[in-house]
C-alpha cells in the first residue's frame, strides 16, 4: 500500500469507528525519519545473548524517553543487564496495557556477515541489514515510537501504557521476564500484553496473511538412558546399549502423537484452508477431525511436507542429543539421548511420557523428564485487543489476519498463566527469504524497510486505539 493511501485509510477508519477528541493522526511522512533513526541506532548496538550486554540499549531507551518527559525506571537482576520499564499514566478507567520487546539478540559469527556487518544497519536494496532487524528490534522500535508519540501528541488515555524492554529473552530469561514476573510484577501488571511473534508472511512480494501469536507450546525434555553390559569391542553383545538406543530412537521418530487442537489452531487451520490451494485446503480441513484416519493421514503428510504446520497440531518429539561410547574397542555400558518435547497447550504431558515408554518397550531403557513443564494458556480470540488488532491489521496489510500458535517460545509464556491476554506480532517477511538464509537468527538477517514502517504504523494504531480516551 502506498503511503498516502495508508494515511487516508488510517484517518478514515479512526474517525468512522470512534469519534475521538484527540487531534488528527500522526504525520508518518515526518515521523518515519525518526523510526529509521532509532531502529538503526538500536541495530548498531551489539546486544548479543550470550553473554548478554543490554546496557547500551537500556541507556539509549532510558535517555530517549526521559528527554521526552516519560516516566522510566530500570530493574536490574544482573549487572549490565537492565530491564527498562516506562509508563504513561491514563485515567484508570481501564486496566493497563503492556507493550513488550526484548533488547537482546542471539549472538553472531562475525566472519559470516560478509556483505553487511552484523551491526551495520546498512540500507541497501530496500532492506536494512543486521542482527536483530526482525528479532526483536522491530518491536523495540515500535514500542519506543508509541511511547514518544503518545506523549508528544498529548493523547488523553483511559488506561496506563507500559513499555517493558526486557533482557535475556534469548536464553537467560531469569534476568529478564522471569525476574520481572517474580519480583516486580506489579510494575508490569496489565490486562493485555503485546509482544513479538506471529511471523506475518509475504509471498511473491504480496501479503499472504498477517499472523497474531495467541498461544505457544510448552517446551520440555526427556532423557532416555539405555544400560547394557560393557566389554571388549571384538565380542559383540546383544545387550549393546547403543544398539538398543538406536532402535528406540527409530521407533520414537516414527511415532505420531495424537492431534490436540485448541481455539487458536482450530481457527488457524480453518483460515489457512480459505487461502490455500485446493490440495492444501483439503489437508488443513482433514486435520480438524481428530481421531479419524483421514486426520492421521493428513498429519503424516504434513510431517513430511510442512513440518511446522504438523508441529502445531500435536505434541512433538525430536531426538536432539545422542551421547554414547568413548573409544572404538570398548562396548559402552550406557547410551543417553535427549528428546526435545514440545507439549501442545493444555495437554497432559504425562500422557506423552507414558506413550513413549510404550513405544520404546525395552526394559534396558528408562525415560525421565529432564525439564519441568510450566502452565500454559491460550489468549482468547474474542477480546477487545484481538478484535482491535484484527481490524487494524486487515486495513494496514490488506490481507487476512490469522491467529497462530508458536511452536517455539516467547516471553509471553510467563505472562499468560498470570491471566494476561497476550498477542504477538512482528514485521512481515518474505517467505522466499527464509530458505535463502535471510531469516531470524540467520547470518544475513534483514528487514524490508517499507515493512518496518508499515509495522510501526500498524502497531502504533493498535496501541493508541486500545489506550486513548473514548
Ligand atoms: Zn525474539
Coordinates of C-alpha atoms and ligand atoms in Angstrom, one line a residue:
X1 CA 0.0 0.0 0.0
X2 CA 1.3 3.4 -0.9
X3 CA 1.9 5.9 1.8
X4 CA -0.8 8.4 1.0
X5 CA -3.4 5.6 0.7
X6 CA -2.3 4.2 4.0
X7 CA -2.6 7.6 5.7
X8 CA -6.0 8.2 4.3
X9 CA -7.2 4.8 5.4
X10 CA -5.9 5.4 8.9
X11 CA -7.7 8.7 9.3
X12 CA -10.9 7.4 7.8
X13 CA -11.1 4.3 9.9
X14 CA -10.3 6.0 13.2
X15 CA -12.9 8.7 12.6
X16 CA -15.5 6.2 11.4
X17 CA -15.1 3.7 14.3
X18 CA -14.8 6.0 17.3
X19 CA -15.4 9.8 17.4
X20 CA -12.2 11.0 19.2
X21 CA -11.5 14.3 20.8
X22 CA -7.8 13.9 20.1
X23 CA -6.0 15.6 17.2
X24 CA -5.6 14.1 13.8
X25 CA -3.4 11.1 13.1
X26 CA 0.3 11.0 13.2
X27 CA 2.1 12.5 10.2
X28 CA 4.2 9.5 9.4
X29 CA 5.9 11.2 6.5
X30 CA 7.6 13.2 9.2
X31 CA 7.9 10.5 11.9
X32 CA 9.3 7.8 9.7
X33 CA 12.7 9.5 9.7
X34 CA 12.7 9.1 13.5
X35 CA 11.6 5.5 13.2
X36 CA 14.6 4.9 11.0
X37 CA 17.0 6.7 13.3
X38 CA 16.0 4.8 16.4
X39 CA 15.9 1.5 14.5
X40 CA 19.4 1.9 13.1
X41 CA 20.8 3.1 16.4
X42 CA 19.4 0.1 18.1
X43 CA 20.7 -2.4 15.5
X44 CA 24.1 -0.8 15.7
X45 CA 24.3 -1.8 19.4
X46 CA 25.7 -5.3 20.0
X47 CA 23.3 -6.9 22.5
X48 CA 24.3 -10.5 21.9
X49 CA 23.0 -13.0 24.4
X50 CA 25.1 -14.9 25.4
X51 CA 26.8 -13.1 27.0
X52 CA 24.0 -10.6 27.4
X53 CA 25.1 -7.0 27.1
X54 CA 22.0 -4.8 27.0
X55 CA 23.4 -1.8 28.9
X56 CA 23.8 0.3 25.8
X57 CA 20.3 -0.2 24.6
X58 CA 18.9 0.3 28.0
X59 CA 20.8 3.6 28.4
X60 CA 19.6 4.7 25.0
X61 CA 15.9 3.9 25.7
X62 CA 16.1 5.5 29.2
X63 CA 17.6 8.7 27.8
X64 CA 15.4 9.0 24.8
X65 CA 12.2 8.5 26.9
X66 CA 13.4 10.7 29.8
X67 CA 14.3 13.5 27.4
X68 CA 10.7 13.3 26.2
X69 CA 9.4 13.6 29.7
X70 CA 8.3 10.0 30.1
X71 CA 8.4 8.3 33.5
X72 CA 11.0 5.5 33.2
X73 CA 12.7 3.1 35.5
X74 CA 15.2 0.2 35.3
X75 CA 15.2 -3.2 37.1
X76 CA 18.4 -5.0 37.3
X77 CA 18.9 -8.6 38.4
X78 CA 22.3 -8.9 36.8
X79 CA 24.9 -6.1 36.4
X80 CA 24.9 -4.7 32.9
X81 CA 21.5 -6.1 32.0
X82 CA 18.8 -3.6 32.9
X83 CA 15.1 -4.2 32.1
X84 CA 13.6 -0.9 31.1
X85 CA 10.0 0.0 32.2
X86 CA 8.3 3.1 31.1
X87 CA 4.8 4.2 31.9
X88 CA 2.3 6.8 30.6
X89 CA -0.4 7.4 33.0
X90 CA -4.0 7.1 32.0
X91 CA -7.2 8.0 33.8
X92 CA -7.5 4.4 35.3
X93 CA -10.9 3.9 33.6
X94 CA -9.5 0.7 32.2
X95 CA -6.7 -1.6 33.2
X96 CA -3.2 -1.0 31.7
X97 CA -1.7 -2.4 28.5
X98 CA 1.8 -3.7 28.4
X99 CA 4.0 -3.4 25.3
X100 CA 6.9 -5.7 25.4
X101 CA 10.1 -6.1 23.3
X102 CA 13.4 -7.8 24.1
X103 CA 16.6 -5.8 23.9
X104 CA 18.9 -8.8 23.4
X105 CA 19.6 -10.8 20.2
X106 CA 21.1 -14.2 19.5
X107 CA 24.9 -13.9 19.1
X108 CA 26.7 -13.7 15.8
X109 CA 29.6 -15.3 13.9
X110 CA 31.2 -12.1 12.6
X111 CA 33.1 -13.9 9.8
X112 CA 29.8 -15.0 8.2
X113 CA 28.4 -11.4 7.9
X114 CA 30.3 -10.6 4.6
X115 CA 28.4 -8.1 2.6
X116 CA 26.9 -6.2 5.6
X117 CA 28.4 -6.4 9.0
X118 CA 26.1 -7.7 11.7
X119 CA 25.8 -4.3 13.4
X120 CA 26.0 -2.1 10.3
X121 CA 22.2 -1.4 9.9
X122 CA 23.2 -0.8 6.3
X123 CA 20.4 0.3 4.0
X124 CA 20.7 -1.5 0.7
X125 CA 18.3 -2.8 -2.0
X126 CA 15.3 -1.8 0.0
X127 CA 16.4 -3.7 3.1
X128 CA 18.1 -2.8 6.4
X129 CA 20.7 -5.4 7.4
X130 CA 21.8 -6.6 10.7
X131 CA 21.3 -8.8 13.8
X132 CA 18.0 -8.1 15.5
X133 CA 16.3 -6.4 12.5
X134 CA 13.4 -8.9 12.6
X135 CA 14.0 -10.2 16.2
X136 CA 13.3 -8.1 18.1
X137 CA 14.5 -4.5 17.4
X138 CA 11.4 -4.0 15.1
X139 CA 9.3 -4.4 18.3
X140 CA 11.7 -2.3 20.4
X141 CA 11.4 0.5 17.9
X142 CA 7.6 0.3 17.6
X143 CA 7.3 0.3 21.4
X144 CA 9.6 3.3 21.8
X145 CA 7.9 5.2 19.0
X146 CA 4.5 4.5 20.5
X147 CA 5.6 6.0 23.9
X148 CA 7.2 9.0 22.3
X149 CA 4.2 9.8 20.0
X150 CA 1.5 9.3 22.7
X151 CA 3.5 11.6 24.9
X152 CA 4.2 14.2 22.3
X153 CA 0.7 14.3 20.9
X154 CA -0.6 14.6 24.5
X155 CA -3.2 12.0 23.9
X156 CA -5.5 11.5 26.8
X157 CA -5.6 7.9 27.9
X158 CA -8.2 5.7 29.5
X159 CA -5.5 3.4 30.8
X160 CA -1.8 3.3 31.6
X161 CA 0.5 2.3 28.8
X162 CA 3.5 0.4 30.0
X163 CA 6.5 -0.4 27.8
X164 CA 8.9 -3.1 29.0
X165 CA 12.1 -3.6 27.1
X166 CA 13.3 -6.7 28.7
X167 CA 16.7 -8.5 28.7
X168 CA 17.5 -12.2 28.3
X169 CA 14.7 -13.4 26.1
X170 CA 17.2 -15.4 24.0
X171 CA 18.1 -17.9 26.8
X172 CA 18.6 -16.1 30.1
X173 CA 15.1 -15.0 31.0
X174 CA 15.9 -15.4 34.7
X175 CA 17.4 -11.9 34.4
X176 CA 14.5 -10.6 32.2
X177 CA 10.9 -11.6 32.2
X178 CA 11.4 -14.3 34.9
X179 CA 12.8 -11.8 37.3
X180 CA 10.2 -9.2 36.4
X181 CA 7.3 -11.6 37.0
X182 CA 8.7 -12.9 40.2
X183 CA 9.9 -9.7 41.8
X184 CA 8.3 -6.7 40.1
X185 CA 5.1 -8.0 38.7
X186 CA 3.1 -5.0 40.0
X187 CA 5.3 -2.8 37.8
X188 CA 4.2 -4.6 34.6
X189 CA 0.8 -5.9 35.5
X190 CA -1.7 -5.3 32.7
X191 CA -4.9 -6.5 31.2
X192 CA -3.3 -7.2 27.8
X193 CA 0.3 -7.6 26.7
X194 CA 1.7 -7.2 23.2
X195 CA 5.0 -8.7 22.1
X196 CA 6.8 -10.4 19.2
X197 CA 5.7 -13.4 17.3
X198 CA 3.2 -14.0 14.5
X199 CA 5.5 -14.1 11.5
X200 CA 3.3 -12.3 9.0
X201 CA 4.2 -13.6 5.6
X202 CA 4.5 -12.2 2.0
X203 CA 4.6 -14.5 -1.0
X204 CA 5.9 -13.1 -4.3
X205 CA 6.0 -9.7 -2.7
X206 CA 2.3 -9.8 -1.7
X207 CA 0.9 -10.2 1.7
X208 CA -0.4 -13.7 2.3
X209 CA -1.5 -13.1 5.8
X210 CA -0.8 -11.2 9.0
X211 CA -0.4 -13.6 11.9
X212 CA -1.0 -12.9 15.5
X213 CA 0.5 -15.3 18.0
X214 CA -2.0 -16.2 20.7
X215 CA -0.5 -19.2 22.3
X216 CA 2.6 -21.3 22.3
X217 CA 3.7 -24.9 23.1
X218 CA 5.3 -25.8 26.4
X219 CA 9.0 -26.8 26.0
X220 CA 10.0 -29.9 27.9
X221 CA 12.7 -32.6 27.5
X222 CA 13.1 -36.2 28.2
X223 CA 16.3 -38.1 29.0
X224 CA 16.4 -41.7 27.7
X225 CA 19.1 -43.9 29.3
X226 CA 20.0 -47.3 27.9
X227 CA 22.1 -49.6 30.1
X228 CA 23.9 -52.7 28.8
X229 CA 26.9 -54.8 29.6
X230 CA 30.3 -53.3 28.8
X231 CA 33.1 -55.4 27.2
X232 CA 35.7 -55.8 24.5
X233 CA 34.6 -54.5 21.1
X234 CA 35.8 -57.6 19.4
X235 CA 33.0 -59.6 21.0
X236 CA 29.6 -58.0 20.0
X237 CA 26.9 -58.3 22.6
X238 CA 23.1 -58.3 22.1
X239 CA 22.8 -56.1 25.2
X240 CA 24.8 -53.3 23.4
X241 CA 23.3 -50.0 24.8
X242 CA 23.9 -48.1 21.5
X243 CA 22.1 -50.7 19.5
X244 CA 19.1 -50.7 21.9
X245 CA 19.0 -47.0 21.9
X246 CA 19.1 -46.7 18.2
X247 CA 16.1 -48.9 17.9
X248 CA 14.2 -46.9 20.5
X249 CA 15.1 -43.6 18.7
X250 CA 13.9 -45.0 15.4
X251 CA 10.6 -46.1 16.9
X252 CA 10.0 -42.7 18.6
X253 CA 10.8 -40.9 15.3
X254 CA 8.1 -42.9 13.5
X255 CA 5.6 -42.5 16.3
X256 CA 2.9 -39.8 15.9
X257 CA 1.3 -38.1 18.9
X258 CA -2.4 -37.7 18.6
X259 CA -3.8 -34.4 17.3
X260 CA -4.6 -31.9 20.0
X261 CA -6.4 -28.8 18.8
X262 CA -7.1 -25.5 20.7
X263 CA -9.1 -22.4 19.9
X264 CA -6.0 -20.9 18.1
X265 CA -5.1 -23.9 16.0
X266 CA -8.7 -24.6 15.1
X267 CA -9.1 -21.1 13.8
X268 CA -5.7 -21.1 12.1
X269 CA -6.3 -24.2 10.0
X270 CA -9.8 -23.1 9.1
X271 CA -8.5 -19.8 7.9
X272 CA -5.5 -21.3 6.2
X273 CA -7.8 -23.6 4.3
X274 CA -9.6 -20.5 2.9
X275 CA -6.4 -19.0 1.4
X276 CA -4.6 -22.1 0.2
X277 CA -4.7 -24.3 -2.9
X278 CA -7.5 -26.9 -3.1
X279 CA -4.9 -29.7 -2.3
X280 CA -3.6 -28.0 0.8
X281 CA -7.0 -26.9 1.9
X282 CA -8.2 -30.5 1.9
X283 CA -5.3 -31.4 4.2
X284 CA -6.0 -28.5 6.5
X285 CA -9.6 -29.4 6.7
X286 CA -8.9 -33.1 7.3
X287 CA -6.8 -32.4 10.4
X288 CA -9.7 -30.7 12.0
X289 CA -11.4 -34.1 12.5
X290 CA -9.0 -35.6 15.1
X291 CA -9.4 -39.3 15.9
X292 CA -10.2 -40.2 12.2
X293 CA -7.9 -42.0 9.8
X294 CA -8.3 -39.0 7.4
X295 CA -6.9 -36.7 10.1
X296 CA -4.0 -39.0 10.9
X297 CA -3.1 -39.4 7.2
X298 CA -3.2 -35.6 6.8
X299 CA -0.9 -35.2 9.8
X300 CA 1.5 -37.8 8.4
X301 CA 1.6 -35.8 5.1
X302 CA 2.2 -32.6 6.9
X303 CA 5.1 -34.1 8.9
X304 CA 6.8 -34.9 5.7
X305 CA 5.9 -31.8 3.7
X306 CA 5.1 -29.0 6.1
X307 CA 6.8 -29.8 9.4
X308 CA 6.0 -26.5 11.1
X309 CA 2.2 -27.0 10.4
X310 CA 2.5 -30.5 11.7
X311 CA 4.1 -29.4 14.9
X312 CA 1.2 -27.0 15.5
X313 CA -1.2 -30.0 15.6
X314 CA 0.2 -32.1 18.4
X315 CA 2.9 -32.6 21.0
X316 CA 6.2 -33.1 19.1
X317 CA 9.2 -35.2 20.0
X318 CA 12.6 -34.7 18.4
X319 CA 15.8 -36.7 19.4
X320 CA 18.4 -33.9 19.5
X321 CA 21.3 -35.2 21.5
X322 CA 22.9 -38.7 21.4
X323 CA 25.8 -39.5 23.7
X324 CA 27.5 -42.9 23.9
X325 CA 30.9 -44.5 23.8
X326 CA 34.4 -43.2 24.3
X327 CA 36.6 -45.5 22.2
X328 CA 36.2 -47.9 19.3
X329 CA 37.2 -51.1 21.1
X330 CA 35.0 -50.7 24.2
X331 CA 31.3 -51.6 24.3
X332 CA 29.9 -48.8 26.4
X333 CA 27.6 -49.7 29.3
X334 CA 25.4 -46.7 28.7
X335 CA 23.8 -44.6 26.0
X336 CA 21.9 -41.4 26.5
X337 CA 19.5 -39.5 24.3
X338 CA 17.8 -36.2 24.9
X339 CA 14.4 -35.7 23.4
X340 CA 13.1 -32.2 22.8
X341 CA 9.4 -32.4 23.6
X342 CA 7.0 -29.5 22.8
X343 CA 3.8 -30.2 24.5
X344 CA 0.5 -28.9 23.0
X345 CA -1.0 -26.3 25.3
X346 CA -3.4 -27.8 27.9
X347 CA -2.4 -31.3 27.0
X348 CA -1.4 -33.6 29.9
X349 CA 2.3 -34.2 29.3
X350 CA 2.3 -37.3 31.4
X351 CA 0.3 -39.0 28.6
X352 CA 3.3 -38.4 26.2
X353 CA 5.8 -39.9 28.7
X354 CA 3.6 -43.0 29.2
X355 CA 3.0 -43.3 25.4
X356 CA 6.7 -43.0 24.7
X357 CA 7.6 -45.7 27.3
X358 CA 5.2 -48.0 25.5
X359 CA 6.7 -47.2 22.1
X360 CA 10.2 -47.9 23.3
X361 CA 9.1 -51.1 25.1
X362 CA 12.6 -52.1 26.2
X363 CA 13.4 -52.9 29.9
X364 CA 17.0 -51.8 29.4
X365 CA 15.9 -48.2 28.6
X366 CA 14.5 -45.7 31.1
X367 CA 12.7 -42.4 30.2
X368 CA 12.5 -39.5 32.6
X369 CA 11.6 -35.8 32.4
X370 CA 14.7 -33.6 32.1
X371 CA 12.9 -30.3 32.0
X372 CA 9.9 -29.3 34.1
X373 CA 6.8 -28.0 32.4
X374 CA 5.1 -24.8 33.1
X375 CA 1.5 -23.7 32.9
X376 CA 0.2 -22.8 29.5
X377 CA -2.7 -20.8 28.3
X378 CA -4.4 -19.6 25.2
X379 CA -5.2 -15.9 24.7
X380 CA -8.7 -15.6 23.7
X381 CA -9.8 -14.5 20.2
X382 CA -12.9 -12.7 21.4
X383 CA -11.2 -9.9 23.3
X384 CA -11.2 -6.2 22.6
X385 CA -7.4 -6.5 22.0
X386 CA -7.6 -9.2 19.4
X387 CA -10.5 -7.6 17.6
X388 CA -8.7 -4.3 17.5
X389 CA -5.6 -5.9 16.1
X390 CA -7.7 -7.8 13.6
X391 CA -9.4 -4.7 12.3
X392 CA -6.3 -2.5 12.2
X393 CA -4.0 -5.1 10.7
X394 CA -6.6 -6.0 8.0
X395 CA -6.5 -2.4 7.0
X396 CA -2.8 -1.9 7.0
X397 CA -1.9 -5.2 5.5
X398 CA -4.9 -5.7 3.2
X399 CA -4.7 -9.4 4.0
X400 CA -6.4 -12.0 6.3
X401 CA -5.4 -11.8 9.9
X402 CA -4.8 -15.3 11.3
X403 CA -4.2 -16.4 14.9
X404 CA -1.2 -18.7 15.2
X405 CA 0.4 -20.9 17.8
X406 CA 4.2 -20.6 18.1
X407 CA 6.0 -24.0 18.3
X408 CA 8.9 -22.2 19.9
X409 CA 8.7 -19.9 22.9
X410 CA 8.5 -16.2 23.7
X411 CA 8.4 -14.2 27.0
X412 CA 4.6 -14.1 26.7
X413 CA 4.6 -17.7 28.1
X414 CA 5.4 -16.2 31.5
X415 CA 2.5 -13.7 31.4
X416 CA -0.4 -15.8 30.0
X417 CA -0.6 -18.0 33.1
X418 CA -0.8 -14.9 35.2
X419 CA -4.1 -14.1 33.5
X420 CA -2.8 -11.6 30.9
X421 CA -4.2 -11.9 27.4
X422 CA -1.1 -11.7 25.2
X423 CA -0.8 -11.1 21.5
X424 CA 2.4 -11.4 19.4
X425 CA 3.2 -9.8 16.1
X426 CA 6.4 -8.9 14.2
X427 CA 7.3 -7.2 11.0
X428 CA 6.2 -9.1 7.8
X429 CA 8.9 -11.1 5.9
X430 CA 9.1 -12.7 2.5
X431 CA 8.5 -16.5 2.5
X432 CA 11.2 -16.8 -0.1
X433 CA 13.8 -15.2 2.2
X434 CA 13.8 -18.0 4.8
X435 CA 15.3 -20.8 2.7
X436 CA 17.8 -18.3 1.3
X437 CA 19.1 -17.8 4.8
X438 CA 17.9 -14.2 5.4
X439 CA 15.6 -15.2 8.3
X440 CA 15.5 -14.6 12.0
X441 CA 18.7 -15.7 13.8
X442 CA 20.4 -16.2 10.3
X443 CA 23.8 -14.8 9.3
X444 CA 22.2 -12.3 6.9
X445 CA 19.2 -11.1 8.9
X446 CA 17.4 -8.3 7.2
X447 CA 14.2 -6.4 7.1
X448 CA 12.3 -4.7 4.3
X449 CA 12.4 -1.0 5.1
X450 CA 8.9 -0.5 3.9
X451 CA 7.7 -3.3 6.1
X452 CA 9.4 -1.8 9.1
X453 CA 7.4 1.4 8.6
X454 CA 4.1 -0.5 8.0
X455 CA 4.6 -2.5 11.1
X456 CA 5.4 0.5 13.3
X457 CA 2.3 2.4 11.9
X458 CA 0.0 -0.6 12.5
X459 CA 1.4 -1.2 16.0
X460 CA 1.0 2.4 16.9
X461 CA -2.6 2.5 15.8
X462 CA -3.3 -0.7 17.7
X463 CA -1.8 0.6 21.0
X464 CA -3.2 4.1 20.7
X465 CA -6.7 2.8 19.8
X466 CA -6.5 0.4 22.9
X467 CA -5.5 3.2 25.2
X468 CA -6.8 6.5 24.2
X469 CA -9.8 8.1 25.9
X470 CA -13.1 7.3 24.3
Ligands
LIG1 ZN1 12.7 -12.7 19.7

